[in-house]
Amino acid sequence: MISDITAARDAALAHIAQASSPDDVAAMTTRYAGKKGELAGLKKQLGSLESIDEKKAAGAAINEAIATVDAALDERRTAVAAAAVAAQVEAERLDLTEYIGKPARGHAHLVTQAWERLEDVFVGMGFRVAEGPEVETDWHNFEALNMGEGHPARGEFDTLFVDHVAPGGQPGSTLLRTHTSPVQIRTMLDQAPPIYIIAPGRVFRRDTPDATHMPVFHQIEGLVVDRDISMADLAGTIDAFTKAFFGKSWSSRLRPDYFPFTEPSAEFDIQRPDGSWIELGGCGMVHPNVLRAGGIDPEEYSGFAFGFGIDRMALMRHGVDDLRAMYADDMRFVEQF
Ligand code: PHE
């Protein structure tokens, strides 16, 4: 009998040692432990034993076997529960060292960089930054800039119209601004001279993209209105800007040109240190009709204005030869700067 009890206990202990989950341990507890377990079942056989001493010895052996098995179950239950928690922690682990390496950092777009540098240079020269809407009226974009209906210069702008009729407006009189010059008008209507502003912004023309054109591009406008402003002030400002933006060994020149909103008008070119010239933008003395449209008396005040493309300046600064590369979102291009 004693050897049966020992064999049953050892078999139970061997089985319990293999329990690998809380469910296993629970099933084995039902099977081996307690009053209805396999070991307790051996007590039924005590009646067949002859002597009292044998019964006592076998009873004690069964109780001891039950206690040993219960202790083994407790130990196994604790171990399996700890292993289950460890497995869950491992499964949910985040490797934070993945983020500690060398993170890839972006940078501002080349056009934004040029835009911000232009603002810095002009603000340093005493200009204030002004803004206007991208969706404009025909009046601000053309009419007030001395380009009445039917003016041939309107055709050069390849205007994109917006399908919207402003209250009191005519059909076809809402458009995407073709240049930043309407900000001249809005600024003059908004404030009295002296005016010293620049207005960088997005402009739109019905153009097919190629190496030098995009239907959406950026310009920066400049406007000065004060007493006794002359063409010399314009030339001096352009030259001071050129040297501040590109460097001391660059210079600028004005060549006669025509714009409806300035008179006289000029194209301005800048000269690289190697002596070559690049055309940068248009400028001139604000036309009296434009001052009047802005509510300013041309007998009392005069002014100059200029406008040029920001995208081209970004291209030149970085030696890029195709405007489309700037808008292609190609990482191999972007990461070079
Ligand atoms: N608005 C003109 C253009 O887009 C540039 C310009 C601005 C010329 C101001 C003269 C004065 O071409």
Tab-separated table of C-alpha atoms and ligand atoms in Angstrom:
chain	number	residue	atom	x	y	z
A	1	MET	CA	0.000	0.000	0.000
A	2	ILE	CA	2.742	2.445	0.979
A	3	SER	CA	4.491	1.820	-2.310
A	4	ASP	CA	1.230	2.521	-4.214
A	5	ILE	CA	0.890	5.840	-2.363
A	6	THR	CA	4.503	6.777	-3.084
A	7	ALA	CA	4.086	5.841	-6.768
A	8	ALA	CA	0.855	7.894	-7.053
A	9	ARG	CA	2.537	10.902	-5.371
A	10	ASP	CA	5.609	10.729	-7.602
A	11	ALA	CA	3.481	10.427	-10.743
A	12	ALA	CA	1.468	13.487	-9.660
A	13	LEU	CA	4.636	15.483	-8.886
A	14	ALA	CA	6.175	14.572	-12.259
A	15	HIS	CA	2.993	15.636	-14.044
A	16	ILE	CA	2.724	18.915	-12.102
A	17	ALA	CA	6.336	19.767	-12.963
A	18	GLN	CA	5.284	19.833	-16.622
A	19	ALA	CA	2.354	22.241	-16.173
A	20	SER	CA	3.099	25.199	-18.426
A	21	SER	CA	0.021	27.423	-18.069
A	22	PRO	CA	-2.410	28.562	-15.371
A	23	ASP	CA	-5.029	26.357	-17.107
A	24	ASP	CA	-2.785	23.270	-16.784
A	25	VAL	CA	-2.281	23.971	-13.085
A	26	ALA	CA	-6.025	24.420	-12.558
A	27	ALA	CA	-6.797	21.085	-14.273
A	28	MET	CA	-4.156	19.268	-12.188
A	29	THR	CA	-5.459	20.841	-8.990
A	30	THR	CA	-8.862	19.309	-9.713
A	31	ARG	CA	-7.267	16.008	-10.540
A	32	TYR	CA	-4.783	15.566	-7.659
A	33	ALA	CA	-5.650	17.911	-4.778
A	34	GLY	CA	-8.421	18.029	-2.207
A	35	LYS	CA	-10.932	15.571	-0.879
A	36	LYS	CA	-12.103	14.322	-4.286
A	37	GLY	CA	-8.650	14.050	-5.846
A	38	GLU	CA	-6.876	10.886	-6.903
A	39	LEU	CA	-4.700	10.786	-3.755
A	40	ALA	CA	-7.666	11.217	-1.416
A	41	GLY	CA	-9.290	8.329	-3.355
A	42	LEU	CA	-6.586	5.999	-2.003
A	43	LYS	CA	-8.133	6.403	1.459
A	44	LYS	CA	-10.994	4.137	0.354
A	45	GLN	CA	-8.517	1.293	0.209
A	46	LEU	CA	-7.513	1.756	3.888
A	47	GLY	CA	-10.482	-0.440	4.928
A	48	SER	CA	-8.935	-3.480	3.279
A	49	LEU	CA	-5.842	-3.240	5.490
A	50	GLU	CA	-5.661	-5.742	8.355
A	51	SER	CA	-3.868	-4.033	11.256
A	52	ILE	CA	-4.492	-0.696	12.939
A	53	ASP	CA	-0.797	0.134	12.664
A	54	GLU	CA	-0.852	-0.501	8.920
A	55	LYS	CA	-3.957	1.720	8.557
A	56	LYS	CA	-2.288	4.494	10.615
A	57	ALA	CA	0.916	4.292	8.629
A	58	ALA	CA	-0.893	4.267	5.264
A	59	GLY	CA	-3.260	7.111	6.343
A	60	ALA	CA	-0.291	9.214	7.432
A	61	ALA	CA	1.494	8.466	4.111
A	62	ILE	CA	-1.605	9.555	2.123
A	63	ASN	CA	-1.914	12.819	4.105
A	64	GLU	CA	1.740	13.533	3.637
A	65	ALA	CA	1.473	12.773	-0.101
A	66	ILE	CA	-1.533	15.166	-0.402
A	67	ALA	CA	0.390	17.914	1.432
A	68	THR	CA	3.436	17.436	-0.799
A	69	VAL	CA	1.322	17.535	-3.969
A	70	ASP	CA	-0.617	20.628	-2.732
A	71	ALA	CA	2.682	22.409	-2.052
A	72	ALA	CA	3.959	21.447	-5.537
A	73	LEU	CA	0.735	22.774	-7.106
A	74	ASP	CA	1.079	26.087	-5.215
A	75	GLU	CA	4.657	26.481	-6.299
A	76	ARG	CA	3.839	25.629	-9.908
A	77	ARG	CA	0.835	28.003	-9.929
A	78	THR	CA	3.053	30.911	-8.829
A	79	ALA	CA	5.782	30.061	-11.322
A	80	VAL	CA	3.369	29.707	-14.258
A	81	ALA	CA	1.605	32.992	-13.400
A	82	ALA	CA	4.964	34.823	-13.281
A	83	ALA	CA	5.934	33.301	-16.637
A	84	ALA	CA	2.598	34.426	-18.141
A	85	VAL	CA	3.186	38.027	-16.994
A	86	ALA	CA	6.753	37.936	-18.324
A	87	ALA	CA	5.493	36.657	-21.690
A	88	GLN	CA	2.919	39.462	-21.910
A	89	VAL	CA	5.492	42.105	-21.004
A	90	GLU	CA	7.838	40.724	-23.664
A	91	ALA	CA	5.045	40.720	-26.260
A	92	GLU	CA	4.133	44.328	-25.523
A	93	ARG	CA	7.679	45.582	-25.299
A	94	LEU	CA	8.607	48.764	-27.205
A	95	ASP	CA	12.182	49.141	-28.301
A	96	LEU	CA	12.721	52.790	-27.490
A	97	THR	CA	16.301	52.692	-28.718
A	98	GLU	CA	14.846	52.600	-32.253
A	99	TYR	CA	14.051	56.302	-31.861
A	100	ILE	CA	17.311	57.329	-30.286
A	101	GLY	CA	19.502	56.853	-33.372
A	102	LYS	CA	19.738	59.675	-35.931
A	103	PRO	CA	16.280	60.988	-36.777
A	104	ALA	CA	15.806	62.354	-40.301
A	105	ARG	CA	15.038	66.064	-40.066
A	106	GLY	CA	13.304	68.080	-42.754
A	107	HIS	CA	13.925	71.676	-43.722
A	108	ALA	CA	11.953	74.540	-45.181
A	109	HIS	CA	11.269	74.419	-48.946
A	110	LEU	CA	13.824	76.316	-51.056
A	111	VAL	CA	11.184	78.882	-51.993
A	112	THR	CA	10.253	79.379	-48.328
A	113	GLN	CA	13.939	79.830	-47.487
A	114	ALA	CA	14.320	82.487	-50.188
A	115	TRP	CA	11.041	84.158	-49.134
A	116	GLU	CA	12.179	84.379	-45.501
A	117	ARG	CA	15.616	85.698	-46.442
A	118	LEU	CA	14.045	88.352	-48.669
A	119	GLU	CA	11.805	89.430	-45.799
A	120	ASP	CA	14.831	89.604	-43.478
A	121	VAL	CA	16.800	91.765	-45.903
A	122	PHE	CA	13.945	94.203	-46.579
A	123	VAL	CA	12.820	94.395	-42.956
A	124	GLY	CA	16.460	95.218	-42.157
A	125	MET	CA	16.172	98.109	-44.660
A	126	GLY	CA	13.091	99.473	-42.857
A	127	PHE	CA	10.275	97.871	-44.879
A	128	ARG	CA	7.135	96.355	-43.359
A	129	VAL	CA	5.602	93.097	-44.676
A	130	ALA	CA	2.099	93.506	-46.183
A	131	GLU	CA	-0.381	90.925	-47.474
A	132	GLY	CA	-3.327	90.644	-49.812
A	133	PRO	CA	-5.756	87.934	-50.887
A	134	GLU	CA	-4.906	85.363	-53.561
A	135	VAL	CA	-8.433	85.550	-54.975
A	136	GLU	CA	-8.756	89.124	-56.210
A	137	THR	CA	-11.152	91.419	-57.964
A	138	ASP	CA	-10.529	92.553	-61.507
A	139	TRP	CA	-10.434	96.097	-60.123
A	140	HIS	CA	-7.510	95.502	-57.718
A	141	ASN	CA	-5.563	93.253	-60.089
A	142	PHE	CA	-5.974	95.349	-63.275
A	143	GLU	CA	-8.260	98.383	-63.282
A	144	ALA	CA	-6.707	100.248	-60.326
A	145	LEU	CA	-3.264	99.445	-61.732
A	146	ASN	CA	-4.013	101.522	-64.822
A	147	MET	CA	-5.080	98.532	-66.921
A	148	GLY	CA	-8.700	99.281	-67.766
A	149	GLU	CA	-10.917	96.873	-69.654
A	150	GLY	CA	-9.469	96.161	-73.070
A	151	HIS	CA	-5.931	97.245	-72.119
A	152	PRO	CA	-3.567	95.128	-74.238
A	153	ALA	CA	-1.288	94.411	-71.238
A	154	ARG	CA	-4.062	92.324	-69.643
A	155	GLY	CA	-3.508	89.684	-72.328
A	156	GLU	CA	0.086	89.126	-71.163
A	157	PHE	CA	-1.078	87.886	-67.809
A	158	ASP	CA	-2.946	84.710	-68.913
A	159	THR	CA	-5.468	85.147	-66.142
A	160	LEU	CA	-7.264	82.314	-64.334
A	161	PHE	CA	-10.821	83.362	-63.495
A	162	VAL	CA	-12.870	82.170	-60.541
A	163	ASP	CA	-16.490	81.141	-61.038
A	164	HIS	CA	-17.844	83.590	-58.469
A	165	VAL	CA	-19.702	86.868	-58.755
A	166	ALA	CA	-18.961	89.254	-55.884
A	167	PRO	CA	-21.976	91.232	-54.544
A	168	GLY	CA	-22.497	94.092	-56.987
A	169	GLY	CA	-19.781	92.718	-59.272
A	170	GLN	CA	-19.864	91.640	-62.905
A	171	PRO	CA	-19.550	87.998	-64.005
A	172	GLY	CA	-15.880	87.236	-64.756
A	173	SER	CA	-14.546	89.910	-62.408
A	174	THR	CA	-13.179	87.529	-59.753
A	175	LEU	CA	-9.780	86.016	-60.489
A	176	LEU	CA	-6.628	84.493	-59.039
A	177	ARG	CA	-4.183	87.379	-58.742
A	178	THR	CA	-1.699	87.334	-61.602
A	179	HIS	CA	0.897	89.360	-59.669
A	180	THR	CA	1.437	90.819	-56.195
A	181	SER	CA	0.848	94.380	-57.490
A	182	PRO	CA	-2.786	94.506	-56.224
A	183	VAL	CA	-1.264	94.619	-52.715
A	184	GLN	CA	0.022	98.105	-53.698
A	185	ILE	CA	-3.588	99.249	-54.099
A	186	ARG	CA	-4.830	97.570	-50.918
A	187	THR	CA	-1.968	99.069	-48.890
A	188	MET	CA	-2.532	102.596	-50.219
A	189	LEU	CA	-6.262	102.357	-49.468
A	190	ASP	CA	-5.435	101.063	-45.999
A	191	GLN	CA	-2.818	103.552	-44.841
A	192	ALA	CA	-1.610	107.086	-45.511
A	193	PRO	CA	1.977	107.764	-46.666
A	194	PRO	CA	4.768	107.322	-45.782
A	195	ILE	CA	4.495	103.749	-47.099
A	196	TYR	CA	7.461	101.348	-47.139
A	197	ILE	CA	6.190	97.814	-47.679
A	198	ILE	CA	7.091	94.544	-49.320
A	199	ALA	CA	4.454	91.928	-50.175
A	200	PRO	CA	5.647	88.395	-50.852
A	201	GLY	CA	2.999	85.928	-51.991
A	202	ARG	CA	1.595	83.329	-54.338
A	203	VAL	CA	0.473	84.335	-57.816
A	204	PHE	CA	-1.245	82.407	-60.616
A	205	ARG	CA	-1.119	82.340	-64.406
A	206	ARG	CA	-2.541	80.001	-67.018
A	207	ASP	CA	0.855	78.595	-67.997
A	208	THR	CA	1.995	75.094	-68.926
A	209	PRO	CA	4.802	73.988	-66.566
A	210	ASP	CA	8.257	74.043	-68.160
A	211	ALA	CA	11.816	74.708	-66.986
A	212	THR	CA	11.063	78.395	-66.322
A	213	HIS	CA	7.272	78.569	-65.817
A	214	MET	CA	4.750	77.223	-63.340
A	215	PRO	CA	1.040	78.076	-63.163
A	216	VAL	CA	1.522	78.839	-59.454
A	217	PHE	CA	4.613	80.780	-58.462
A	218	HIS	CA	5.794	83.437	-56.027
A	219	GLN	CA	6.545	87.114	-56.321
A	220	ILE	CA	7.690	89.803	-53.971
A	221	GLU	CA	6.305	93.300	-54.450
A	222	GLY	CA	7.845	96.457	-53.082
A	223	LEU	CA	6.099	99.831	-52.685
A	224	VAL	CA	7.408	103.125	-51.367
A	225	VAL	CA	5.230	106.243	-51.287
A	226	ASP	CA	6.535	109.370	-49.591
A	227	ARG	CA	7.372	112.984	-50.365
A	228	ASP	CA	10.091	113.623	-52.986
A	229	ILE	CA	10.714	109.989	-53.879
A	230	SER	CA	12.743	109.801	-57.102
A	231	MET	CA	14.108	107.241	-59.530
A	232	ALA	CA	17.473	107.567	-57.722
A	233	ASP	CA	15.839	106.241	-54.562
A	234	LEU	CA	14.537	103.283	-56.553
A	235	ALA	CA	17.950	102.499	-58.078
A	236	GLY	CA	19.683	102.888	-54.708
A	237	THR	CA	17.184	100.592	-52.983
A	238	ILE	CA	17.538	97.905	-55.662
A	239	ASP	CA	21.319	98.048	-55.434
A	240	ALA	CA	21.367	97.959	-51.614
A	241	PHE	CA	19.021	94.967	-51.728
A	242	THR	CA	21.164	93.160	-54.339
A	243	LYS	CA	24.298	93.496	-52.227
A	244	ALA	CA	22.526	92.507	-48.990
A	245	PHE	CA	20.875	89.446	-50.538
A	246	PHE	CA	23.509	88.120	-52.949
A	247	GLY	CA	26.735	89.655	-51.622
A	248	LYS	CA	28.942	92.737	-51.866
A	249	SER	CA	30.472	91.725	-55.199
A	250	TRP	CA	27.068	91.759	-56.964
A	251	SER	CA	25.583	94.876	-58.532
A	252	SER	CA	22.439	95.972	-60.373
A	253	ARG	CA	21.263	98.080	-63.298
A	254	LEU	CA	17.959	99.416	-64.627
A	255	ARG	CA	16.968	99.181	-68.299
A	256	PRO	CA	13.974	101.022	-69.806
A	257	ASP	CA	10.833	98.888	-70.018
A	258	TYR	CA	7.080	99.321	-69.964
A	259	PHE	CA	4.469	98.554	-67.307
A	260	PRO	CA	1.052	100.243	-67.258
A	261	PHE	CA	1.286	100.915	-63.513
A	262	THR	CA	4.691	102.623	-63.461
A	263	GLU	CA	6.025	105.591	-65.442
A	264	PRO	CA	8.872	105.584	-66.172
A	265	SER	CA	9.289	101.822	-65.989
A	266	ALA	CA	12.388	99.674	-65.952
A	267	GLU	CA	13.552	96.100	-65.993
A	268	PHE	CA	16.187	95.467	-63.363
A	269	ASP	CA	19.114	93.162	-63.876
A	270	ILE	CA	21.702	91.975	-61.422
A	271	GLN	CA	25.331	91.270	-62.226
A	272	ARG	CA	27.103	88.187	-60.936
A	273	PRO	CA	30.722	88.431	-59.678
A	274	ASP	CA	31.761	86.789	-63.010
A	275	GLY	CA	30.315	89.789	-64.869
A	276	SER	CA	27.247	88.097	-66.399
A	277	TRP	CA	23.823	89.724	-66.123
A	278	ILE	CA	20.527	88.146	-65.050
A	279	GLU	CA	17.126	89.741	-65.480
A	280	LEU	CA	15.344	89.791	-62.124
A	281	GLY	CA	12.151	91.847	-62.264
A	282	GLY	CA	10.234	94.977	-63.124
A	283	CYS	CA	10.073	98.346	-61.399
A	284	GLY	CA	9.361	102.022	-61.890
A	285	MET	CA	7.833	105.203	-60.501
A	286	VAL	CA	4.244	104.617	-59.426
A	287	HIS	CA	1.913	105.981	-62.154
A	288	PRO	CA	-0.182	108.993	-61.010
A	289	ASN	CA	-3.373	107.096	-61.926
A	290	VAL	CA	-2.339	104.296	-59.565
A	291	LEU	CA	-1.676	106.726	-56.717
A	292	ARG	CA	-5.110	108.267	-57.355
A	293	ALA	CA	-6.789	104.808	-57.348
A	294	GLY	CA	-5.120	104.278	-53.969
A	295	GLY	CA	-6.551	107.569	-52.675
A	296	ILE	CA	-3.209	109.395	-52.716
A	297	ASP	CA	-2.644	112.825	-54.252
A	298	PRO	CA	0.110	112.545	-56.914
A	299	GLU	CA	0.808	116.298	-56.564
A	300	GLU	CA	1.846	115.770	-52.963
A	301	TYR	CA	3.406	112.317	-53.025
A	302	SER	CA	5.443	110.168	-55.361
A	303	GLY	CA	6.644	106.618	-55.100
A	304	PHE	CA	8.338	103.652	-56.655
A	305	ALA	CA	7.384	100.003	-56.946
A	306	PHE	CA	9.161	96.825	-57.926
A	307	GLY	CA	8.233	93.184	-58.354
A	308	PHE	CA	10.175	90.026	-59.030
A	309	GLY	CA	9.921	86.251	-58.868
A	310	ILE	CA	10.985	84.471	-55.686
A	311	ASP	CA	11.163	81.018	-57.308
A	312	ARG	CA	13.790	82.241	-59.766
A	313	MET	CA	15.896	83.652	-56.973
A	314	ALA	CA	15.787	80.286	-55.175
A	315	LEU	CA	16.862	78.555	-58.413
A	316	MET	CA	19.729	80.973	-58.923
A	317	ARG	CA	20.932	80.768	-55.355
A	318	HIS	CA	21.227	76.979	-55.505
A	319	GLY	CA	22.233	76.583	-59.153
A	320	VAL	CA	19.122	74.571	-60.051
A	321	ASP	CA	18.247	74.797	-63.745
A	322	ASP	CA	14.671	73.442	-63.875
A	323	LEU	CA	11.866	75.091	-61.915
A	324	ARG	CA	9.807	71.882	-61.968
A	325	ALA	CA	12.429	70.099	-59.809
A	326	MET	CA	11.446	72.400	-56.946
A	327	TYR	CA	7.894	71.079	-56.952
A	328	ALA	CA	8.429	67.397	-57.759
A	329	ASP	CA	8.733	66.189	-54.126
A	330	ASP	CA	11.685	63.984	-55.056
A	331	MET	CA	13.673	63.185	-51.895
A	332	ARG	CA	16.888	62.804	-53.893
A	333	PHE	CA	16.510	66.472	-54.908
A	334	VAL	CA	15.202	67.795	-51.599
A	335	GLU	CA	17.913	66.143	-49.496
A	336	GLN	CA	20.666	68.012	-51.364
A	337	PHE	CA	19.826	71.290	-49.632
B	1	PHE	N1	3.712	93.192	-61.531
B	1	PHE	C1	4.764	93.113	-62.501
B	1	PHE	C2	4.800	91.698	-63.096
B	1	PHE	O1	4.212	90.801	-62.540
B	1	PHE	C3	6.102	93.458	-61.909
B	1	PHE	C4	6.194	94.890	-61.461
B	1	PHE	C5	5.854	95.251	-60.181
B	1	PHE	C6	6.633	95.884	-62.332
B	1	PHE	C7	5.935	96.572	-59.770
B	1	PHE	C8	6.703	97.184	-61.947
B	1	PHE	C9	6.368	97.522	-60.682
B	1	PHE	O2	5.428	91.486	-64.117
